[in-house]
């Protein structure tokens, strides 16, 4: 995943915070097509719901 | 490679102090405060990245491009990495409102063992946000001097200057645990070892162990995944340090935050942006490009300066045949070196440059510019550009020459090429547009809509074509949104002054050389040859041979071409085709010089030739349809 703030490419499976600039990536800011943090569609849905709450 | 080796430095000093920080942290303002004088702005050798240098006591002070970390992911980072590796001392400018973001770079510098002083800048804005930072505690945590500053007001700059000598780095940092993973025989400094364990490829190539792999390259010195471990660990250290020194008081959102939200929402942001762009166009395109420039060109130069200079030269030079070419070179009516060239630079370019830099300074300082880019990003993505290209496109309607300079802010080389090509092709400048609007008014409103429609179609098709054919991908808009604030006049005026000075220093020799070349061509009859050669082409677009004279004028200046059509007896369709052709025709000489300066000779030639093809292709098509 490429951080939308500092463009650093990092592995989202370790967490959705950019390790370089510290930006916490929100599912509402970056679509699933640009991110491979989730293992399956259930995790995608769960994470999206959490990001909205 | 140091700048001493490349000969790129104008400041001769034994010691180098580098100013390093994330984008938009006020580095340039700190630089202006620390520098004893502005010395040089130039491309870093082998790149298109600007670096600024100045004297700082016995040392050389270098301002670096804003980066989030020392690495090699883009050209700015590579330039900053090179400068940091050569520097004796680093002044790390940290935005106090973004401490948890900016301390990553600070800790990386300390991991590298670079002697560092931290300028904790924008303390006033942090306070306004309800953020309190204990600078003494931060100094104790980091183990290096920390100086709170408000650089735009000059606060803390004297203390910072005094503490540069105290710059230091901790003897050891947690990064060293990864050094054991490096091969035993690697010979590298602590800074290089830090970059090696972070997987920095250029450092790995430079500090190779001498082993050559099968494909002739150098072996990787560390595991690929190690960078994330190192970065992740440093990120946790940043959070520990920031958590220990920072306290935050909850406050209601300010007017600036509310306005920022309105700007970023397409429903409210679009009308605000349109109003703002309209105001910019009015200021640059109408007030400056027409009223101020007209006054300077017609009154100051036309009535006073040029006649005086022409009279003086004619009286100074003897009426001998050998003096004739010299007199022509100095005062000819097309591009005389002492008359029209000075008029272009002082009467046309200077007011536009000042106005442009003033507006950009205003947008930058207020925080509007990045928000404007975010808002227009999606539309410009369709033609291979990103939101930052909105400024050159708007400025281009005022003056294409000026807009070519503004493409510096657009992004990488690919986007700069696309935006420059579109500017040169399908964006009429205000001087030309004024005459064209007058002529179209005589044809009727429907022709005006037709004219705008043709230009938009050409703009879209050309953008799509360039996006599909140029190698590489368009870069996404990555922009930090600085807080919105009331712009500070002193800051804007200082930026405007320095940028204008630098621009003129670069541009004047170029315009001078162009004037000499064009005048020589004119004197030896080159223009007459060109006009004769152009005549057959005009029949392709169904226009009379006299249109060749219009095209010749267009080669020099676009509004001259438009003005040249006013006394031609043309039918409605012919007039429409002619106006479209002169709009799409080659950029004026000033714009071409600027394209040559900002891009390269090959790109400039392709754009110039491409303009001929598109202008006559579209003109021919319209002639058939109409």
XYZ file of C-alpha atoms in Angstrom:
679
model
C 0.000 0.000 0.000
C 1.206 3.526 -0.742
C 0.671 5.993 2.075
C -1.520 8.858 0.789
C 0.395 11.339 2.951
C 4.074 10.581 2.371
C 3.892 8.036 -0.512
C 5.880 5.445 1.406
C 4.993 1.914 0.291
C 4.342 -0.390 3.217
C 2.787 -3.720 3.983
C -0.741 -3.070 5.330
C -1.001 -6.543 6.849
C 1.116 -5.214 9.740
C -1.395 -2.455 10.424
C -2.957 0.495 8.664
C -0.610 3.095 10.111
C 2.194 4.312 7.848
C 5.395 3.464 9.717
C 7.187 6.476 8.270
C 4.864 9.478 8.678
C 2.543 7.881 11.200
C -0.609 8.573 9.147
C -3.426 6.276 10.237
C -5.039 5.133 6.995
C -8.808 5.037 7.031
C -10.819 2.549 4.903
C -13.005 5.442 3.793
C -9.957 7.250 2.361
C -8.439 4.345 0.462
C -10.496 1.769 -1.431
C -10.023 -2.005 -1.164
C -8.576 -1.988 -4.698
C -5.578 -0.039 -3.427
C -5.055 -2.052 -0.267
C -4.419 -5.689 0.567
C -4.618 -5.456 4.330
C -7.556 -7.855 4.666
C -7.390 -11.610 4.137
C -10.974 -12.044 2.946
C -14.155 -10.221 2.134
C -15.505 -10.648 5.693
C -12.509 -8.869 7.105
C -12.960 -6.123 4.491
C -16.583 -5.602 5.534
C -15.733 -5.704 9.242
C -12.931 -3.207 8.854
C -15.084 -0.863 6.760
C -17.863 -0.921 9.333
C -15.365 -0.228 12.101
C -13.880 2.681 10.207
C -17.337 4.258 9.862
C -18.258 3.855 13.522
C 29.277 12.791 -4.925
C 29.741 16.109 -3.222
C 28.901 19.419 -4.786
C 32.576 20.311 -4.560
C 33.353 17.415 -6.882
C 30.662 18.429 -9.344
C 31.432 22.079 -9.218
C 27.844 22.808 -8.411
C 28.466 24.999 -5.360
C 28.940 28.705 -5.466
C 29.569 29.046 -1.743
C 33.115 28.029 -0.945
C 33.256 26.744 2.630
C 34.845 23.869 4.497
C 31.789 23.030 6.572
C 28.273 22.330 5.358
C 25.140 22.905 7.400
C 22.070 21.263 5.849
C 18.531 22.335 6.621
C 16.358 19.215 6.615
C 12.670 18.668 7.332
C 9.318 17.424 6.068
C 7.432 19.445 3.414
C 5.709 22.639 4.617
C 7.448 22.892 7.988
C 8.844 26.379 7.295
C 12.333 25.318 6.242
C 12.697 28.071 3.685
C 11.703 30.683 6.275
C 14.256 29.285 8.735
C 16.779 29.328 5.880
C 15.972 32.983 5.192
C 16.448 33.755 8.904
C 19.751 31.914 9.228
C 21.282 32.845 5.873
C 23.493 35.878 5.805
C 22.547 36.412 2.166
C 20.756 34.586 -0.609
C 23.455 33.130 -2.777
C 22.310 30.580 -5.244
C 19.325 28.537 -6.324
C 20.271 25.813 -8.773
C 19.414 22.323 -9.841
C 21.192 19.674 -7.824
C 23.666 18.088 -10.299
C 21.954 15.505 -12.496
C 18.452 16.307 -11.242
C 15.640 18.786 -11.733
C 15.435 19.447 -7.985
C 16.248 22.961 -6.788
C 18.549 23.479 -3.824
C 19.355 26.829 -2.275
C 22.700 27.731 -0.752
C 23.893 30.660 1.310
C 26.803 31.686 3.492
C 26.393 30.900 7.201
C 29.426 32.213 9.097
C 32.366 30.221 7.759
C 30.058 27.430 6.657
C 27.748 26.849 3.712
C 24.051 26.568 4.519
C 22.047 24.347 2.161
C 18.263 24.165 2.065
C 17.055 20.713 1.002
C 13.778 19.528 -0.560
C 11.130 18.592 2.010
C 11.157 14.848 2.767
C 9.539 12.542 5.296
C 12.623 10.366 5.641
C 16.158 9.876 4.377
C 15.761 7.302 1.616
C 15.633 7.015 -2.168
C 11.979 6.651 -3.134
C 11.965 9.757 -5.343
C 14.287 12.404 -6.722
C 13.782 14.823 -3.803
C 14.666 12.106 -1.296
C 17.756 11.102 -3.263
C 18.961 14.725 -3.363
C 18.332 15.201 0.358
C 20.062 11.906 1.170
C 23.171 12.978 -0.779
C 23.288 16.364 0.932
C 22.774 14.854 4.397
C 25.507 12.277 3.838
C 27.909 15.102 2.923
C 26.787 17.500 5.677
C 28.767 18.233 8.823
C 25.729 19.470 10.724
C 21.983 19.186 10.146
C 19.424 21.703 11.347
C 16.273 19.578 11.461
C 13.165 21.744 11.203
C 10.221 20.072 12.920
C 6.600 21.232 12.731
C 5.402 21.452 16.332
C 1.829 20.777 15.178
C 2.978 17.492 13.559
C 5.451 16.251 16.130
C 4.573 12.571 15.838
C 5.021 12.735 12.060
C 8.242 14.752 11.962
C 10.158 13.002 14.750
C 10.572 9.970 12.482
C 13.034 11.943 10.357
C 14.709 13.333 13.495
C 15.267 9.870 14.955
C 16.501 8.631 11.603
C 19.097 11.432 11.485
C 20.194 10.544 15.016
C 20.328 6.836 14.114
C 22.620 7.848 11.258
C 24.883 9.651 13.739
C 24.472 13.022 11.983
C 25.211 15.952 14.352
C 21.809 17.591 14.634
C 20.063 20.614 16.123
C 16.266 20.554 16.155
C 14.313 23.728 15.344
C 10.866 23.125 16.835
C 9.005 25.449 14.483
C 5.423 26.766 14.345
C 5.165 26.838 18.112
C 2.526 29.569 17.835
C 0.287 27.357 15.709
C 0.769 24.416 18.057
C -0.307 26.655 20.920
C -3.342 27.814 18.907
C -4.231 24.141 18.409
C -4.040 23.573 22.176
C -0.804 21.579 21.856
C 1.826 22.073 24.551
C 5.319 20.692 23.943
C 7.944 20.589 26.662
C 11.028 21.547 24.604
C 13.425 20.843 27.494
C 11.978 17.356 27.959
C 12.249 16.763 24.199
C 15.900 17.870 24.292
C 16.558 15.414 27.129
C 14.758 12.595 25.286
C 16.567 13.143 21.997
C 19.949 14.054 23.452
C 20.423 16.972 21.019
C 19.658 20.713 21.256
C 15.999 21.622 20.687
C 15.145 25.276 19.986
C 11.474 26.406 19.872
C 10.933 28.802 16.957
C 8.255 30.811 15.167
C 10.342 31.362 12.047
C 7.867 33.621 10.210
C 8.160 36.119 13.088
C 11.906 35.548 13.562
C 11.350 34.133 17.059
C 14.047 31.725 18.209
C 16.204 32.184 15.107
C 19.040 33.919 16.999
C 19.073 31.148 19.629
C 19.033 28.538 16.852
C 21.982 30.238 15.139
C 23.860 30.266 18.438
C 23.228 26.586 19.131
C 24.286 25.182 15.767
C 27.757 24.703 17.264
C 26.215 22.392 19.889
C 24.914 20.010 17.239
C 25.498 16.409 18.195
C 24.148 12.885 17.878
C 23.830 10.237 20.600
C 26.782 7.836 20.824
C 24.521 4.909 20.153
C 20.865 4.357 19.271
C 18.610 1.269 19.018
C 19.317 0.997 15.264
C 22.605 -0.714 16.066
C 20.884 -3.989 16.864
C 20.317 -4.379 13.098
C 23.932 -3.616 12.202
C 24.841 -7.209 13.209
C 22.815 -8.413 10.241
C 25.193 -6.725 7.810
C 28.103 -8.738 6.339
C 31.227 -8.574 8.516
C 33.405 -7.170 5.762
C 31.163 -4.230 4.871
C 33.008 -0.941 5.176
C 30.492 1.792 5.868
C 29.897 4.761 8.125
C 27.146 4.659 10.740
C 24.948 6.743 8.435
C 25.490 4.315 5.573
C 24.902 1.290 7.834
C 21.584 2.813 8.899
C 20.541 3.236 5.279
C 21.782 -0.273 4.463
C 19.649 -1.941 7.120
C 16.722 0.125 5.817
C 17.287 -1.432 2.376
C 18.410 1.751 0.620
C 19.508 0.462 -2.786
C 21.845 3.299 -3.904
C 23.729 2.974 -0.609
C 23.915 -0.804 -1.086
C 25.363 -0.261 -4.558
C 27.915 2.234 -3.278
C 28.937 0.267 -0.207
C 29.114 -3.070 -1.923
C 31.205 -5.852 -0.398
C 32.876 -6.343 -3.742
C 30.988 -9.526 -4.508
C 29.398 -9.574 -7.929
C 26.307 -11.633 -8.599
C 25.552 -13.520 -11.795
C 23.735 -10.670 -13.532
C 26.633 -8.307 -12.929
C 24.919 -6.350 -10.170
C 25.798 -6.139 -6.511
C 24.373 -8.460 -3.890
C 21.608 -7.243 -1.584
C 23.158 -6.466 1.772
C 20.037 -6.979 3.845
C 16.715 -8.777 3.724
C 14.069 -6.889 1.794
C 11.522 -7.003 4.617
C 13.895 -5.523 7.150
C 13.018 -1.928 6.272
C 9.537 -2.331 7.700
C 10.937 -3.781 10.938
C 13.338 -0.863 11.302
C 10.690 1.709 10.376
C 8.080 0.070 12.605
C 10.472 0.077 15.555
C 11.378 3.728 14.929
C 7.701 4.624 14.677
C 7.132 3.104 18.156
C 10.082 5.127 19.501
C 8.567 8.282 17.957
C 5.278 7.627 19.711
C 7.049 7.071 23.035
C 9.031 10.311 22.715
C 6.043 12.361 21.502
C 3.788 10.888 24.180
C 6.285 11.911 26.872
C 6.675 15.556 25.864
C 3.328 16.547 24.350
C 0.031 17.353 25.999
C -3.117 18.353 24.159
C -6.018 20.498 25.313
C -9.378 19.916 23.566
C -10.675 23.014 21.763
C -13.601 23.853 19.487
C -12.823 23.808 15.790
C -11.526 27.167 14.567
C -12.782 29.221 11.582
C -9.789 27.884 9.623
C -10.783 24.268 10.224
C -14.385 24.971 9.270
C -13.302 26.780 6.074
C -10.904 23.935 5.274
C -13.790 21.453 5.561
C -15.878 23.614 3.201
C -13.005 23.720 0.685
C -12.549 19.955 0.670
C -16.243 19.168 0.229
C -16.935 19.171 -3.563
C -20.410 20.698 -3.093
C -19.154 23.768 -1.247
C -15.539 23.683 -2.385
C -16.305 23.859 -6.117
C -18.044 27.269 -6.028
C -15.380 28.600 -3.647
C -12.633 27.326 -5.965
C -14.357 28.742 -9.059
C -14.675 32.126 -7.392
C -11.036 31.983 -6.332
C -9.826 30.937 -9.792
C -11.950 33.676 -11.319
C -10.321 36.189 -8.990
C -6.852 34.900 -9.899
C -7.681 35.120 -13.595
C -9.047 38.630 -13.159
C -5.982 39.779 -11.235
C -3.303 38.171 -13.446
C -5.159 37.951 -16.765
C -7.042 41.250 -16.726
C -5.543 43.691 -14.220
C -1.881 42.790 -14.738
C -1.666 41.114 -18.179
C -3.870 43.723 -19.813
C -4.127 46.961 -17.847
C -0.674 47.123 -16.232
C 1.119 45.578 -19.214
C -0.771 47.812 -21.660
C 0.182 50.897 -19.674
C 3.833 49.855 -19.551
C 3.989 48.776 -23.209
C 1.968 51.572 -24.790
C 2.721 54.525 -22.555
C 6.020 53.907 -20.773
C 7.829 52.060 -23.549
C 5.873 53.117 -26.653
C 5.796 56.840 -25.904
C 8.887 57.416 -23.794
C 11.506 54.671 -23.437
C 11.712 53.273 -26.980
C 11.757 56.652 -28.818
C 14.446 57.964 -26.442
C 16.649 54.878 -26.865
C 16.123 54.788 -30.636
C 17.019 58.485 -30.885
C 20.113 57.991 -28.737
C 21.362 55.001 -30.743
C 20.743 56.702 -34.069
C 22.662 59.763 -32.949
C 25.501 57.739 -31.428
C 26.107 55.417 -34.362
C 27.526 56.868 -37.581
C 25.550 56.650 -40.820
C 27.984 54.090 -42.212
C 27.053 50.744 -43.761
C 29.038 48.803 -41.144
C 26.898 50.361 -38.384
C 23.622 49.371 -40.014
C 23.443 45.768 -38.688
C 24.471 46.931 -35.204
C 21.730 49.533 -35.212
C 19.246 46.932 -36.452
C 20.295 44.495 -33.715
C 19.905 47.116 -30.984
C 16.699 48.929 -31.959
C 14.762 47.011 -34.662
C 10.995 47.089 -34.285
C 10.535 43.312 -33.951
C 12.946 42.369 -31.180
C 15.614 45.070 -30.773
C 18.003 44.213 -27.961
C 17.737 47.614 -26.250
C 14.118 48.371 -27.115
C 11.561 45.595 -27.644
C 13.550 43.000 -25.667
C 13.748 45.334 -22.673
C 10.066 46.135 -23.189
C 9.198 42.394 -23.115
C 11.248 41.718 -20.014
C 10.365 44.819 -17.988
C 7.008 45.739 -19.483
C 5.487 42.283 -19.994
C 7.318 39.617 -18.073
C 8.259 41.428 -14.865
C 4.723 42.515 -13.868
C 3.384 39.053 -14.720
C 6.136 37.305 -12.783
C 5.601 39.499 -9.727
C 1.824 39.026 -9.910
C 2.135 35.289 -10.299
C 4.583 34.807 -7.452
C 2.462 37.077 -5.278
C -0.671 34.995 -5.943
C 1.163 31.717 -5.440
C 2.684 33.053 -2.201
C -0.799 34.068 -1.052
C -2.263 30.640 -1.871
C 0.679 28.827 -0.275
C 0.783 30.889 2.879
C -2.953 30.654 3.454
C -3.002 26.873 2.851
C -5.428 27.241 -0.092
C -3.135 25.778 -2.760
C -3.082 22.141 -1.590
C -6.851 22.230 -1.018
C -7.420 23.536 -4.539
C -5.278 20.686 -5.848
C -7.269 18.082 -3.906
C -10.545 19.489 -5.211
C -9.579 19.466 -8.900
C -7.571 16.250 -8.808
C -10.220 13.880 -10.141
C -10.999 15.881 -13.302
C -7.362 16.417 -14.208
C -6.571 12.714 -13.635
C -8.474 11.981 -16.849
C -5.849 13.754 -18.960
C -2.818 12.331 -17.157
C -2.413 15.192 -14.710
C -3.090 15.637 -11.039
C -4.673 18.439 -9.052
C -1.520 20.504 -8.897
C -1.846 21.235 -12.664
C -4.839 23.501 -12.048
C -2.599 26.479 -11.316
C -0.612 26.425 -14.611
C -3.852 25.966 -16.568
C -5.425 29.028 -14.971
C -2.257 31.099 -15.126
C -1.911 30.043 -18.799
C -5.073 31.921 -19.702
C -3.251 34.974 -18.348
C 0.164 34.269 -19.849
C 1.440 30.957 -21.226
C 5.078 31.981 -20.675
C 4.411 32.446 -16.982
C 2.361 29.265 -16.817
C 5.242 27.210 -18.224
C 7.289 28.246 -15.191
C 4.484 27.211 -12.867
C 4.558 23.654 -14.249
C 7.474 23.188 -11.823
C 4.873 22.606 -9.142
C 2.927 19.985 -11.081
C 4.730 16.785 -10.174
C 7.178 14.543 -12.001
C 8.730 14.995 -15.453
C 5.851 13.250 -17.233
C 3.198 15.559 -15.815
C 5.328 18.623 -16.452
C 5.629 17.558 -20.093
C 1.882 16.975 -20.489
C 0.916 20.247 -18.835
C 3.519 22.209 -20.826
C 2.370 20.623 -24.101
C -1.282 21.421 -23.355
C -0.397 24.984 -22.423
C 1.562 25.497 -25.628
C -1.152 23.919 -27.738
C -4.626 24.809 -26.624
C -4.518 27.513 -23.964
C -4.763 31.014 -25.469
C -3.068 33.781 -23.491
C -5.096 36.766 -22.349
C -3.440 39.174 -24.794
C -4.453 36.949 -27.702
C -7.813 36.101 -26.170
C -8.720 39.794 -25.903
C -8.318 40.289 -29.669
C -9.945 36.931 -30.481
C -12.969 37.723 -28.308
C -13.362 41.012 -30.139
C -13.312 39.264 -33.535
C -15.660 36.462 -32.400
C -18.101 39.033 -31.031
C -18.544 40.231 -34.603
C -19.417 36.663 -35.706
C -22.001 35.948 -33.002
C -22.296 34.104 -29.706
C -22.659 30.665 -31.295
C -19.182 30.993 -32.816
C -17.772 31.884 -29.396
C -19.217 28.676 -27.934
C -17.898 26.803 -30.960
C -14.427 28.241 -30.404
C -14.383 27.264 -26.702
C -15.776 23.824 -27.588
C -13.057 23.150 -30.202
C -10.318 24.163 -27.738
C -11.757 21.939 -24.969
C -11.983 18.974 -27.364
C -8.380 19.505 -28.505
C -7.263 19.878 -24.871
C -9.013 16.648 -23.856
C -7.886 14.612 -26.880
C -4.290 15.862 -26.656
C -4.218 15.147 -22.906
C -5.573 11.626 -23.414
C -3.133 11.012 -26.282
C -0.126 12.183 -24.251
C -1.296 10.237 -21.195
C -1.536 7.046 -23.265
C 1.676 7.474 -25.258
C 4.201 8.936 -22.815
C 6.048 6.257 -20.870
C 5.329 5.886 -17.151
C 2.240 6.463 -15.059
C 0.799 9.655 -13.718
C 1.703 10.215 -10.106
C -1.111 10.375 -7.612
C -1.645 13.609 -5.763
C 0.240 13.196 -2.498
C -0.113 16.335 -0.546
C 0.090 17.298 3.055
C -2.676 19.674 4.038
C -1.124 22.441 6.113
C -3.469 24.350 8.388
C -5.374 27.270 6.908
C -4.469 30.677 8.242
C -4.563 34.362 7.452
C -1.618 34.913 5.086
C 1.277 36.953 6.451
C 2.129 39.906 4.160
C 5.832 39.969 5.127
C 6.183 36.290 4.296
C 4.443 36.662 0.923
C 6.419 39.761 -0.063
C 9.727 38.139 0.914
C 8.922 35.025 -1.138
C 7.722 37.123 -4.094
C 10.862 39.247 -4.036
C 13.293 36.328 -3.798
C 11.535 34.202 -6.434
C 11.237 37.115 -8.867
C 14.915 37.957 -8.416
C 15.966 34.371 -9.044
C 13.688 34.090 -12.080
C 15.002 37.248 -13.717
C 18.588 36.222 -13.115
C 17.963 33.012 -15.037
C 15.670 34.409 -17.736
C 17.353 37.651 -18.839
C 20.396 36.034 -20.548
C 18.067 33.643 -22.388
C 15.857 36.414 -23.717
C 18.903 38.443 -24.705
C 20.354 35.539 -26.697
C 16.988 34.873 -28.366
C 16.649 38.526 -29.368
C 20.071 38.485 -31.017
C 19.275 35.265 -32.920
C 15.844 36.461 -34.127
C 17.167 39.861 -35.151
C 19.949 38.207 -37.165
C 17.343 36.023 -38.918
C 15.223 39.090 -39.627
C 18.177 41.166 -40.894
C 19.383 38.524 -43.316
C 15.908 38.037 -44.817
C 14.970 34.814 -43.023
C 11.483 36.090 -42.188
C 10.665 36.820 -45.832
C 11.738 33.285 -46.771
C 9.532 31.821 -44.024
C 6.543 33.894 -45.168
C 6.954 32.672 -48.752
C 7.282 29.070 -47.545
C 4.131 29.363 -45.449
C 1.943 30.672 -48.253
C 1.086 27.257 -49.821
C 0.117 25.826 -46.422
C -2.639 28.390 -45.967
C -4.507 26.960 -48.941
C -4.778 23.666 -47.022
C -7.102 25.336 -44.556
C -9.001 27.280 -47.177
C -7.535 30.679 -46.290
C -5.985 33.298 -48.573
C -2.201 33.595 -48.985
C -2.091 36.770 -46.828
C -2.782 34.491 -43.852
C 0.917 33.507 -44.072
C 1.761 36.961 -42.692
C -0.509 36.257 -39.712
C 1.282 32.972 -39.078
C 4.643 34.691 -39.247
C 3.489 37.227 -36.657
C 2.245 34.308 -34.562
C 5.729 32.833 -34.530
C 6.899 35.920 -32.646
C 3.898 36.748 -30.471
C 0.417 35.219 -30.337
C -1.510 38.446 -29.900
C 0.306 39.902 -32.926
C -1.208 37.103 -35.004
C -4.697 37.785 -33.670
C -4.233 41.495 -34.277
C -3.011 40.723 -37.810
C -6.395 39.164 -38.607
C -8.355 42.285 -37.769
C -7.659 43.913 -41.155
C -8.263 40.781 -43.254
C -11.411 40.494 -45.365
C -12.590 36.999 -44.423
C -15.938 35.228 -44.451
C -17.474 34.015 -41.167
C -16.277 30.410 -41.490
C -12.837 31.528 -42.707
C -12.475 33.893 -39.750
C -13.486 31.096 -37.337
C -11.006 28.635 -38.864
C -8.260 31.263 -38.835
C -8.838 32.089 -35.160
C -8.763 28.400 -34.176
C -5.561 27.878 -36.182
C -3.718 30.833 -34.597
C -4.803 29.667 -31.145
C -3.489 26.143 -31.698
C -0.444 27.425 -33.577
C 3.042 27.454 -32.000
C 3.633 29.219 -28.685
C 5.141 32.717 -28.872
C 8.903 33.209 -28.737
C 8.911 34.039 -25.026
C 6.968 30.847 -24.274
C 9.266 28.775 -26.487
C 12.337 30.138 -24.713
C 10.739 29.259 -21.412
C 9.774 25.763 -22.613
C 13.361 25.279 -23.756
C 14.617 26.409 -20.362
C 12.167 24.408 -18.258
C 12.079 21.210 -20.332
C 14.693 20.164 -22.926
C 15.474 20.884 -26.585
C 13.898 17.639 -27.841
C 10.621 18.191 -25.965
C 10.499 21.835 -27.056
C 11.019 20.849 -30.704
C 8.356 18.129 -30.514
C 5.877 20.567 -28.984
C 6.657 23.170 -31.622
C 6.285 20.728 -34.516
C 3.236 19.136 -32.857
C 1.547 22.559 -32.678
C 1.927 22.965 -36.461
C 0.412 19.534 -37.092
C -2.507 19.995 -34.684
C -3.220 23.583 -35.779
C -3.362 22.713 -39.475
C -4.991 19.313 -38.878
C -7.841 20.821 -36.862
C -8.011 23.851 -39.180
C -8.240 21.599 -42.243
C -10.953 19.500 -40.612
C -12.972 22.579 -39.696
C -12.549 23.975 -43.222
C -14.051 20.768 -44.617
C -16.922 20.677 -42.077
C -17.806 24.367 -42.341
